[in-house]
XYZ file of C-alpha atoms in Angstrom:
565
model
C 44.779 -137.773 -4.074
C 43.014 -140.418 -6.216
C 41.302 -143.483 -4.643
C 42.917 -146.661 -5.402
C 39.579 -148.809 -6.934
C 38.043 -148.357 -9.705
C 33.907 -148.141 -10.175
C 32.080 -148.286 -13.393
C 31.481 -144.840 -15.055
C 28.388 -142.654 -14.724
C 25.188 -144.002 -16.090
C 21.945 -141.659 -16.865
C 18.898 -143.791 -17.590
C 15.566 -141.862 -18.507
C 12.276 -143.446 -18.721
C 9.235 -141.666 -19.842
C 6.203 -142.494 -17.470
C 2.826 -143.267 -19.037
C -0.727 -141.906 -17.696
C -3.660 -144.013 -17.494
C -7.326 -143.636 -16.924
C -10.844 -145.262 -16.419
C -14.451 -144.496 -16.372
C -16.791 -147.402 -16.124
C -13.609 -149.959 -15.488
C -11.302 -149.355 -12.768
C -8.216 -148.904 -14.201
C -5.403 -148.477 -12.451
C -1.015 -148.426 -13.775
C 1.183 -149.725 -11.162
C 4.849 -150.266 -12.094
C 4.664 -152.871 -14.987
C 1.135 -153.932 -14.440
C -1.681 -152.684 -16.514
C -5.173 -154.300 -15.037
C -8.346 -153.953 -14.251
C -9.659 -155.908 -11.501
C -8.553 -159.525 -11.665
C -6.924 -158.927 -14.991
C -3.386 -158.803 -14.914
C -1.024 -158.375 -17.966
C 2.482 -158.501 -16.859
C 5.305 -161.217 -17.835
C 6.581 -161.294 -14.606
C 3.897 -160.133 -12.140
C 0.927 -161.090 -10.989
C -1.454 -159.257 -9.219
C -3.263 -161.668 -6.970
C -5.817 -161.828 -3.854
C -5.007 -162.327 -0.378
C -5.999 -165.765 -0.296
C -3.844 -166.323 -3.626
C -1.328 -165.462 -1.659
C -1.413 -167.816 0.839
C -1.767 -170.522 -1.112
C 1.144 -170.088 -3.153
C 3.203 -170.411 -0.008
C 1.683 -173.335 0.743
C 2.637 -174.747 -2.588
C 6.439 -174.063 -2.222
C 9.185 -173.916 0.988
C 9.747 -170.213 2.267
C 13.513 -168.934 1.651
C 14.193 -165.685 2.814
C 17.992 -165.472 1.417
C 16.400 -165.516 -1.892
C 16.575 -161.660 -0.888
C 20.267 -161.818 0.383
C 22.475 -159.532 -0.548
C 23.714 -160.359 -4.267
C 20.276 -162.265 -4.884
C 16.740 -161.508 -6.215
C 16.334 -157.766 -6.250
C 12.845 -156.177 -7.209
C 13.175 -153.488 -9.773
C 12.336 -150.177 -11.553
C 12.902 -149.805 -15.023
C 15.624 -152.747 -14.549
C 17.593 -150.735 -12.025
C 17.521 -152.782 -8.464
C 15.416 -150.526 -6.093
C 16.583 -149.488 -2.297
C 16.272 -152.606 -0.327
C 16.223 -151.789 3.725
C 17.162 -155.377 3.909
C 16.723 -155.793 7.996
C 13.230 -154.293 7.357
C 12.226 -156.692 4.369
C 11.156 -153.270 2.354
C 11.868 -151.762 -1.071
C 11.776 -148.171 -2.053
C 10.329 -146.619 -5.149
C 10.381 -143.136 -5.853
C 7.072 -141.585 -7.035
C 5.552 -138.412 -8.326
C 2.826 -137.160 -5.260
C 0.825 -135.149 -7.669
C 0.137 -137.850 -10.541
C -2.334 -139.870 -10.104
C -0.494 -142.869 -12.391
C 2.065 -144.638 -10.770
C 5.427 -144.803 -12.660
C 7.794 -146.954 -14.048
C 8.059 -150.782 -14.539
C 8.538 -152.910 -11.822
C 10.009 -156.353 -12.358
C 13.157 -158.442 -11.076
C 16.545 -158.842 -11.766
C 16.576 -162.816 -12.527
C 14.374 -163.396 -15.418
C 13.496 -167.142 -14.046
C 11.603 -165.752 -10.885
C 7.933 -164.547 -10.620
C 7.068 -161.608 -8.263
C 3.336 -161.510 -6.917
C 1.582 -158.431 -5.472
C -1.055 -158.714 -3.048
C -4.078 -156.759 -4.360
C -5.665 -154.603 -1.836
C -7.719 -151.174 -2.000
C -3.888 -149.358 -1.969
C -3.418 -150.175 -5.591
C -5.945 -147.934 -7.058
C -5.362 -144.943 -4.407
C -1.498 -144.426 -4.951
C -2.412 -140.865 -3.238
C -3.078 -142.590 0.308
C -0.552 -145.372 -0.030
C 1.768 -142.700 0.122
C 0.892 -140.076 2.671
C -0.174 -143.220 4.656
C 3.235 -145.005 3.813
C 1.106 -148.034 2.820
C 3.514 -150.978 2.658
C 2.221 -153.584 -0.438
C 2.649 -157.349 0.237
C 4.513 -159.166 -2.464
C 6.434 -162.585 -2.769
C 9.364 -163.405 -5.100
C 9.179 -167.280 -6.095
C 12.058 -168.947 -7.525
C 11.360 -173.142 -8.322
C 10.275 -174.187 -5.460
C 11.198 -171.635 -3.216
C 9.291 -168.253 -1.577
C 10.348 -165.155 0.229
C 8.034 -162.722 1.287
C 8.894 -159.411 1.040
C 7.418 -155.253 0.888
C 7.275 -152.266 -0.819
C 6.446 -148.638 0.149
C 6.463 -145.901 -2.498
C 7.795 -142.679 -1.363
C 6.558 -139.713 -2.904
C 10.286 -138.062 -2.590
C 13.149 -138.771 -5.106
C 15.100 -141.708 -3.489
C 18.999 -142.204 -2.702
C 20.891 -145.900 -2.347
C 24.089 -145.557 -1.416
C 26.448 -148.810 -1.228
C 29.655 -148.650 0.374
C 32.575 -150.743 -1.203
C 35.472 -149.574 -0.002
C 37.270 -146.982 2.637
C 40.269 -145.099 2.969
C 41.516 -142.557 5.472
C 43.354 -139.009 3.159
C 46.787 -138.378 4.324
C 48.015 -134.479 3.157
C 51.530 -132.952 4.354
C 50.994 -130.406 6.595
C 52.281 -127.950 3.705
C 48.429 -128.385 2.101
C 46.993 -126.903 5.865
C 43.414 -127.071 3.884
C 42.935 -129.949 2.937
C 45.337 -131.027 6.051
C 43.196 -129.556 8.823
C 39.654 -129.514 7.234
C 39.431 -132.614 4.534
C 41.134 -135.617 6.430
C 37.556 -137.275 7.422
C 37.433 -140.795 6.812
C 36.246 -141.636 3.142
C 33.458 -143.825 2.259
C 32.960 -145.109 -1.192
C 30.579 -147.374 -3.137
C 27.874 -146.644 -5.775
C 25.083 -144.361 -5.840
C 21.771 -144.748 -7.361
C 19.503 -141.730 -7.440
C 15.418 -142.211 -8.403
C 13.620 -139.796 -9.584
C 9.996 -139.718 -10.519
C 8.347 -137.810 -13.313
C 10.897 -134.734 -12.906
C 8.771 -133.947 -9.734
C 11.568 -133.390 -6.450
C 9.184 -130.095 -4.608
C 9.950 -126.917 -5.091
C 12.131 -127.844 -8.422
C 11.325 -129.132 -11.544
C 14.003 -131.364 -13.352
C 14.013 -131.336 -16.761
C 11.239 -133.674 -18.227
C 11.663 -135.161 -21.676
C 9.682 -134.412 -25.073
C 6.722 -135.995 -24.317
C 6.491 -133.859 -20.940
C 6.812 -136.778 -18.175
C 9.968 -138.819 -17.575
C 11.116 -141.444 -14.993
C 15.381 -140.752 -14.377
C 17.843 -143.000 -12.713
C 21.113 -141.867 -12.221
C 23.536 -144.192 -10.911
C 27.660 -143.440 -10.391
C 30.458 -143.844 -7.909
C 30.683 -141.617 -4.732
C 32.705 -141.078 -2.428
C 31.118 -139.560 0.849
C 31.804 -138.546 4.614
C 30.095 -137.092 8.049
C 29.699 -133.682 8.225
C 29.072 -130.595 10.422
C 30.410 -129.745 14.178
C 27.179 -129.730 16.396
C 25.057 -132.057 13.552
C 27.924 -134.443 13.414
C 26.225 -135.037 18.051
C 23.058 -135.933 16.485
C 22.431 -140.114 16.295
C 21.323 -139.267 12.986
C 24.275 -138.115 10.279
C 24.627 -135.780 8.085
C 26.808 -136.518 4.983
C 29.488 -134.429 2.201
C 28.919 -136.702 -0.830
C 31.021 -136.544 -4.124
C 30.189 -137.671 -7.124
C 33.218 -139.200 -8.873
C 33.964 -140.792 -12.199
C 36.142 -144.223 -12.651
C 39.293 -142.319 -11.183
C 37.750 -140.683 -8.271
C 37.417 -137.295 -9.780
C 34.313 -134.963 -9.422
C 31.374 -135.524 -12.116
C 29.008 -132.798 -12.213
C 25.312 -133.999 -12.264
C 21.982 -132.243 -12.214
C 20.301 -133.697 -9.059
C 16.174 -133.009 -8.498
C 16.292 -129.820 -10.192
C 19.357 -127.948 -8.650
C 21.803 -127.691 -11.052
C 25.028 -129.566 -11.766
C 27.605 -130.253 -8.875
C 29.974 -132.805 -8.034
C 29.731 -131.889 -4.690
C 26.746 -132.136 -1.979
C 25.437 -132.013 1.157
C 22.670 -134.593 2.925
C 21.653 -132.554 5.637
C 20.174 -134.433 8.742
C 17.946 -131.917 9.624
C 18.027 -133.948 13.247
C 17.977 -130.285 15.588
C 14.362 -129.010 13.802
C 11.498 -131.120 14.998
C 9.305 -129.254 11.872
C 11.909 -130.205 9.128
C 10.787 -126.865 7.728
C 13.593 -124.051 8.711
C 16.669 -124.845 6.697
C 13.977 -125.496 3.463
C 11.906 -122.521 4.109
C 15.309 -119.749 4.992
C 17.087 -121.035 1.748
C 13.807 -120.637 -0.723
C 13.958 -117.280 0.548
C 17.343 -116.234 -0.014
C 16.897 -117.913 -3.260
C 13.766 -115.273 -4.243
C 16.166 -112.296 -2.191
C 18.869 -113.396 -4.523
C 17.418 -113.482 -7.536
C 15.642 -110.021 -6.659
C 18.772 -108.116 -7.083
C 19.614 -108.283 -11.039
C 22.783 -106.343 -10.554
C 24.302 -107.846 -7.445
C 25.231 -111.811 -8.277
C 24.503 -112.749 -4.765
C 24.374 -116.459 -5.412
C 22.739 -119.212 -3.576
C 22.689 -122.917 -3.166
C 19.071 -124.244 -3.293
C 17.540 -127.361 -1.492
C 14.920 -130.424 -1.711
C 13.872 -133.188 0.420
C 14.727 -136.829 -0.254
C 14.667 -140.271 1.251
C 18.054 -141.995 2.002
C 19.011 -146.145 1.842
C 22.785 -146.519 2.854
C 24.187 -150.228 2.930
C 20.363 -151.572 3.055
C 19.574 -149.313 6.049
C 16.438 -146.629 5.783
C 18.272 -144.121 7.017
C 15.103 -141.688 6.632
C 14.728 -138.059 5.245
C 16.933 -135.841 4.206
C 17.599 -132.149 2.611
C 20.151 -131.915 -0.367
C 22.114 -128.656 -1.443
C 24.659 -127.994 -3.790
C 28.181 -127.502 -1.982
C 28.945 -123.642 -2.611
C 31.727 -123.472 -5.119
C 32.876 -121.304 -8.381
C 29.189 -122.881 -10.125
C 26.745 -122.475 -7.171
C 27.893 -118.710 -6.677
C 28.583 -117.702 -10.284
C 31.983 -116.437 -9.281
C 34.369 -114.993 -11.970
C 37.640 -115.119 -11.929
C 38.733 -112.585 -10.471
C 36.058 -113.739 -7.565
C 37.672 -114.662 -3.655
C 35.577 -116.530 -2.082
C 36.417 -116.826 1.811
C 34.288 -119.232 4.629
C 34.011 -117.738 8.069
C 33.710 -120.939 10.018
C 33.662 -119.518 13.662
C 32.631 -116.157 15.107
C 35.686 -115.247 16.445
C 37.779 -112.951 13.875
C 41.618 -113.709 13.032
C 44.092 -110.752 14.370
C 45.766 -108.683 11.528
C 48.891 -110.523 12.393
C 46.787 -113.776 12.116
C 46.696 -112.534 8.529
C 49.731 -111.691 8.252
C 51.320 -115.095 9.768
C 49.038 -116.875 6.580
C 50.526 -114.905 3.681
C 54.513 -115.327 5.572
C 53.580 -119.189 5.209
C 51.598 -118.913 1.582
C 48.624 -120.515 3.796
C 45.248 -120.398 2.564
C 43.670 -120.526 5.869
C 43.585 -118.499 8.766
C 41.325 -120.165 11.521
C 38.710 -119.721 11.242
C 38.482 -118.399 7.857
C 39.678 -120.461 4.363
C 39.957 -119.229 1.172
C 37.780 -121.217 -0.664
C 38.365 -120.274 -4.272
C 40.293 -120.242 -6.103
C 42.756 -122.726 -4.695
C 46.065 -123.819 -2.799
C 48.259 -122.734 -6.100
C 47.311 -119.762 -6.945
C 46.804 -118.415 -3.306
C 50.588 -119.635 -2.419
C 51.803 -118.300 -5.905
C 50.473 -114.462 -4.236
C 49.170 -115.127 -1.070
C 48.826 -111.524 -0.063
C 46.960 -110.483 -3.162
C 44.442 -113.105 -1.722
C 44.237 -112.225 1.794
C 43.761 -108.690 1.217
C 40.569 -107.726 0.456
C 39.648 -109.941 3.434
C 42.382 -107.797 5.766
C 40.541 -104.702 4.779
C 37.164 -105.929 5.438
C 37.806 -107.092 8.696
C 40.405 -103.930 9.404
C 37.577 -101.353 9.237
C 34.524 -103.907 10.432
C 36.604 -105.317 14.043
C 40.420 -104.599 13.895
C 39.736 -100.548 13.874
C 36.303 -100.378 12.982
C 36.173 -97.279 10.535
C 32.092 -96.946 9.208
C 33.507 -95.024 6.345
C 36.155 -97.577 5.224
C 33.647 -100.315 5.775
C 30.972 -98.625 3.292
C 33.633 -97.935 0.755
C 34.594 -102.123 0.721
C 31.218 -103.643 0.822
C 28.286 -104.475 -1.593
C 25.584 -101.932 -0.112
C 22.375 -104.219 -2.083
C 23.749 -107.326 -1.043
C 24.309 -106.081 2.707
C 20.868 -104.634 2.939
C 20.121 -107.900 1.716
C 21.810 -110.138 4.022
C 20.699 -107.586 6.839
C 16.992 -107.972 6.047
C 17.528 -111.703 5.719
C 18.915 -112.769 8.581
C 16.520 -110.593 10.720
C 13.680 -111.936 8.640
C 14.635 -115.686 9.489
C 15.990 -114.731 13.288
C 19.214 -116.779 11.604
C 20.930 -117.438 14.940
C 24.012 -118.836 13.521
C 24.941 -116.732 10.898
C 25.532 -113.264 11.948
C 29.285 -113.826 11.783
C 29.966 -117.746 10.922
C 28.098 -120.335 8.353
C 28.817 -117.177 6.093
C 30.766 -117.204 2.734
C 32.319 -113.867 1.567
C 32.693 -113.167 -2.040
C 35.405 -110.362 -2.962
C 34.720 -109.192 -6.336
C 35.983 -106.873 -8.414
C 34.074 -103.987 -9.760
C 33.698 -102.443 -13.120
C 35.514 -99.565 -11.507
C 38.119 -101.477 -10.509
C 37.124 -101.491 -6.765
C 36.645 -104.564 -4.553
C 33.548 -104.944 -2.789
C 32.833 -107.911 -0.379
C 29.724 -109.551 -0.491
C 28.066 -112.098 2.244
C 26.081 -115.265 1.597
C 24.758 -117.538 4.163
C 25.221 -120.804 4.555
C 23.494 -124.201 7.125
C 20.942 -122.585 8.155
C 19.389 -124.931 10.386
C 19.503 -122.554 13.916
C 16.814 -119.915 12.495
C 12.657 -119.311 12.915
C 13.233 -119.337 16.931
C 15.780 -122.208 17.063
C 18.848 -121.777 19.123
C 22.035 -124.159 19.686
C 22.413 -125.299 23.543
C 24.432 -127.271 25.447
C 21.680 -128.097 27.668
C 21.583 -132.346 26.760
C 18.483 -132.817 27.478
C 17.181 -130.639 24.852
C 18.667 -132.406 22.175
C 21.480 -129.384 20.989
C 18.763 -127.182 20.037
C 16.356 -125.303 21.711
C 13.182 -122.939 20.918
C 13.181 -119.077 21.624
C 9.961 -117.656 22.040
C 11.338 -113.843 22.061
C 10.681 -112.393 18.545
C 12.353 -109.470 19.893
C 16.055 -110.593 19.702
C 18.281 -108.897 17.051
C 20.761 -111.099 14.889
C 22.700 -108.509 12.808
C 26.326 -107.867 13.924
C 26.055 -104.733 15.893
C 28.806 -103.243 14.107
C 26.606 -103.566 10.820
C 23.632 -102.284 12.216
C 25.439 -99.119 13.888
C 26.436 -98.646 10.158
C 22.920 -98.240 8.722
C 22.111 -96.295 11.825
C 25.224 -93.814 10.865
C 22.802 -93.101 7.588
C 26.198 -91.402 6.663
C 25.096 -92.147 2.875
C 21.528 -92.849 3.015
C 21.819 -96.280 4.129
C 19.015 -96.702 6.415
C 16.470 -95.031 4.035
C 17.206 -97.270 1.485
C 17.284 -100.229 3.804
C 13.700 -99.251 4.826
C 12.511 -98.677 1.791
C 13.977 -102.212 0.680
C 11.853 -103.987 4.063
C 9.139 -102.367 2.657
C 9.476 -103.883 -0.983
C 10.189 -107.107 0.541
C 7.114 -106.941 2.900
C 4.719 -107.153 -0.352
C 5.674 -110.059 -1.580
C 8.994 -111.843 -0.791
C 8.528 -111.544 3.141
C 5.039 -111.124 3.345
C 3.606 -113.065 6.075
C 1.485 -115.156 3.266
C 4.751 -115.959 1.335
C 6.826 -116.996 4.252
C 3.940 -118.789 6.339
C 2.686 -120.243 2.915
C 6.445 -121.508 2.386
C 6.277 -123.410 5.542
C 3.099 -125.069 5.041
C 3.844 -126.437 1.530
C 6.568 -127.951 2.819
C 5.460 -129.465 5.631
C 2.029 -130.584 3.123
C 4.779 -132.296 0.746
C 7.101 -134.197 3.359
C 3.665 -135.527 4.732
C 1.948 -136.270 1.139
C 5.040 -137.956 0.629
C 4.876 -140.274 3.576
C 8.476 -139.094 4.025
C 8.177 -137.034 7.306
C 6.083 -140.239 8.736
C 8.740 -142.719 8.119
C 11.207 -140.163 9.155
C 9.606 -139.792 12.615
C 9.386 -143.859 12.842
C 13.267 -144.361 12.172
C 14.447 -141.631 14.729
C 11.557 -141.416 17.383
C 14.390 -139.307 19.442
C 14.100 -136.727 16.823
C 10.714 -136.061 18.467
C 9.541 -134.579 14.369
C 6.212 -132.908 14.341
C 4.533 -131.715 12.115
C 1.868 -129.489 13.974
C 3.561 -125.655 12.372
C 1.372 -123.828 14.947
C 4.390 -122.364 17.615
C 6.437 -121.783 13.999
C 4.202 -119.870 12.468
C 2.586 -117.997 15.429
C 6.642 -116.953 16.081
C 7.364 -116.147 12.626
C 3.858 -113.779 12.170
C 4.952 -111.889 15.460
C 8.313 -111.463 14.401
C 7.539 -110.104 10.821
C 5.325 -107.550 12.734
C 8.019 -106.768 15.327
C 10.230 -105.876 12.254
C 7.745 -103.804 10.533
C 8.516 -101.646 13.798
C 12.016 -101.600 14.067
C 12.942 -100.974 10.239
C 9.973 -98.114 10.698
């Protein structure tokens, strides 16, 4: 179903930044001003003192819906810049690690003049950042004034602006989309900044000269998401990238690919904002460890979000899992376990009768509705066996012979590793693939992995839906999985030991994972993202002290060293 307006279509803009320097002058870049102290070369900035300031507004009457929506905006590289317009404060998107600030800052109506308050913030971008400095400035049109702010975030940046809604209607005939995609849709434009090619962990494409300042603006169309995050004050968000008709438009977002499809994750149940980053760079190493099992995975950064001129703070972004996120083939399944309770084999069966690809709580995910109902049991089967020998009869043998052993051992280590609460049986995608034998093997991949490191879901209120576990004892592996490797019919639990061990010198070492942790709390807070976070949802209770994290995750790496031994 296609939305009925039309936006304009996608628009890539890439800047390259510049880097300056000084010695005996201090010399400073801030967007579109080159200056040394009380020099100012800009045609429509000026960088003047505090009591400059003031006097201008003396000079002229103050106007404050010179800022109104579908006025003056203040800008980056032309593009209008996140406005949080109850807070009076624009957002631009800078790179933490240069020293140079990037891009050039101006306005979109060439008959105004923008003024920036100099203070000792200018020439320390580094500390006007982690300190989330906020720079005075005031846009004068004529006569007229409005005073105004600007805080540079040190994480790419998101506006979002919301032109339109419509609710999905699907005949009960297409039960997918009928039971799962019938959310109320939100859509508007999207702008997306991103500084110098720097998003965290990964590094965007830069252009020839090595440094490059990208915009990417679109249509989207977007929804809530999630069961427990959707309880949280604080949303999470599906967003889809569309072109003029509404369809999907792949882009390459911070590093991560091209998608149409992605998640902003809330992050609102982990005070650290640390878990969800930290579990998927580590099934991201785990996957890319294992050259002859495509295990797949959808990576993650941290941004800052601005929907309809709200600061809606910090976010985490990940690729939707799909046919391009998992590398799956054609011949690929690819099934979502959304709950942990499993179908009956006439649950299955009732699904293929009515050429259904669902069968609560599982969905066939790819490939979709037509070719599942053209042979719906060639689709559900490899999923019937799989569950036949692991619940419905549970046959150790059978179950060997129609699962990926590497990607298993894998999954097994992985979710042990991370104490992944919420993923032993749900928040999994299964891949049925085809071997070159001609077998099919099933292969797991996890999926929101926000319950994990000691967080646990509750229904206790008070606690906010999530709650801490101290015991680095608990197990997380279905037991029907681990009485396989303990079986060691094959020589499964050697070779899952001797995989802990390989993992234990590097991947899962307790420097890698504990490092992991701490660079990503260090960025969020260099960023001044995780302060102005913690400001915008004091509920959330963030904090960034790692100390109970990382004390649990040490003792549990060492409990594990036990049990795999």
């Amino acid at each position: 179903m296609k939305k009925q307006v039309k936006y304009k279509k996608w628009k890539k803009i890439v800047y390259s930044g510049r880097f300056y320097t000084g010695i005996s002058l201090f010399l400073v870049i801030f967007p579109g001003i080159l200056f040394t102290k009380g020099i100012v070369k800009a045609d429509q900035i000026d960088l003047v003192s505090k009591e400059e300031y003031q006097e201008l507004m003396e000079g002229c009457e103050e106007d404050q819906s010179l800022l109104a929506e579908g006025g003056i905006a203040l800008t980056i590289n032309n593009c209008p810049l996140p406005y949080d317009r109850e807070e009076n404060v624009w957002y631009v998107a800078q790179n933490p690690e240069a020293e140079a600030w990037e891009g050039i800052l101006g306005l979109s109506e060439k008959c105004a003049e923008l003024y920036l308050v100099d203070d000792d913030y200018i020439g320390n971008k580094r500390a006007s950042l982690e300190e989330g400095h906020l720079f005075e400035a005031l846009v004068v049109k004529e006569e007229k004034y409005a005073r105004t702010y600007l805080a540079a975030s040190g994480m790419p940046v998101i506006s979002i602006e919301t032109k339109d809604t419509w609710q999905p209607v699907y005949p009960v005939e297409d039960i997918d989309n009928y039971v799962f995609n019938s959310e109320r849709r939100y859509m508007g434009d999207i702008t997306i900044f991103h500084a110098d090619g720097n998003s965290g962990t990964h590094q965007a494409a830069k252009d020839s000269a090595g440094s490059a300042y990208r915009i990417v603006r679109g249509n989207v169309s977007y929804h809530t998401r999630g069961n427990t995050s959707d309880n949280f004050e604080k949303k999470s968000y599906a967003l889809k990238l569309t072109d003029e008709e509404g369809e999907g438009e792949k882009q390459n977002l911070f590093g991560l690919g091209e998608s149409a499809d992605w998640k902003l994750l809330a992050g609102a149940g982990d005070v650290t904002k640390v878990r969800e980053k930290t579990a998927w760079q580590l099934w991201e190493e785990i996957a890319e460890r294992q050259e002859n099992v495509s295990e797949g995975f959808s990576a993650m950064e941290y941004c800052e979000v601005v929907l309809d001129g709200d600061y809606i703070g910090m976010y985490q972004i990940l690729k939707s899992p799909g046919r391009d996120t998992l590398n799956l083939q054609e011949t690929d399944i690819l099934y979502k376990f959304l709950q942990a309770e499993m179908p009956l084999e006439e649950d299955i069966q009732s699904s293929i009768d009515a050429c259904y690809p669902v069968c609560y709580p599982i969905r066939i995910r790819y490939p979709g509705q037509e070719k599942v109902s053209a042979d719906p049991a060639g689709y559900w089967e490899p999923l019937r066996q799989y569950l036949g020998a692991a619940y419905w009869h549970t046959d150790f043998e059978k179950l060997y012979s129609v699962m990926d052993l590497d990607n298993t051992i894998d999954y097994y280590l992985f979710l042990e590793a991370t104490s992944a609460w919420d993923n032993a049986c749900k928040n999994t995608y299964h891949i049925a693939r085809e071997t070159e034998e001609g077998e099919v093997r099933m292969l797991t991949i996890p999926w929101d992995l926000n319950y994990t490191f000691g967080d646990e879901y509750t229904t206790e209120l008070e606690l906010g839906k999530t709650r801490f576990n101290p015991d680095m004892t608990k197990l997380y592996t279905e037991p029907v999985i681990r009485q396989l490797f303990m079986n060691n019919t094959h020589g499964e639990e050697d070779i899952l030991k001797d995989r802990w061990k390989e993992y234990r010198q590097d991947i899962l070492s307790d420097e890698h994972v504990l490092g992991l942790m701490r660079e990503n709390m260090a960025y969020m807070q260099r960023s001044g993202a995780f302060r102005r976070d913690s400001e915008r949802w004091p509920m959330q209770n963030n904090n960034a002290d790692l100390t109970k994290i990382v004390d649990y995750e040490r003792e549990r790496l060492g409990f594990l060293d036990g049990y795999f031994g």
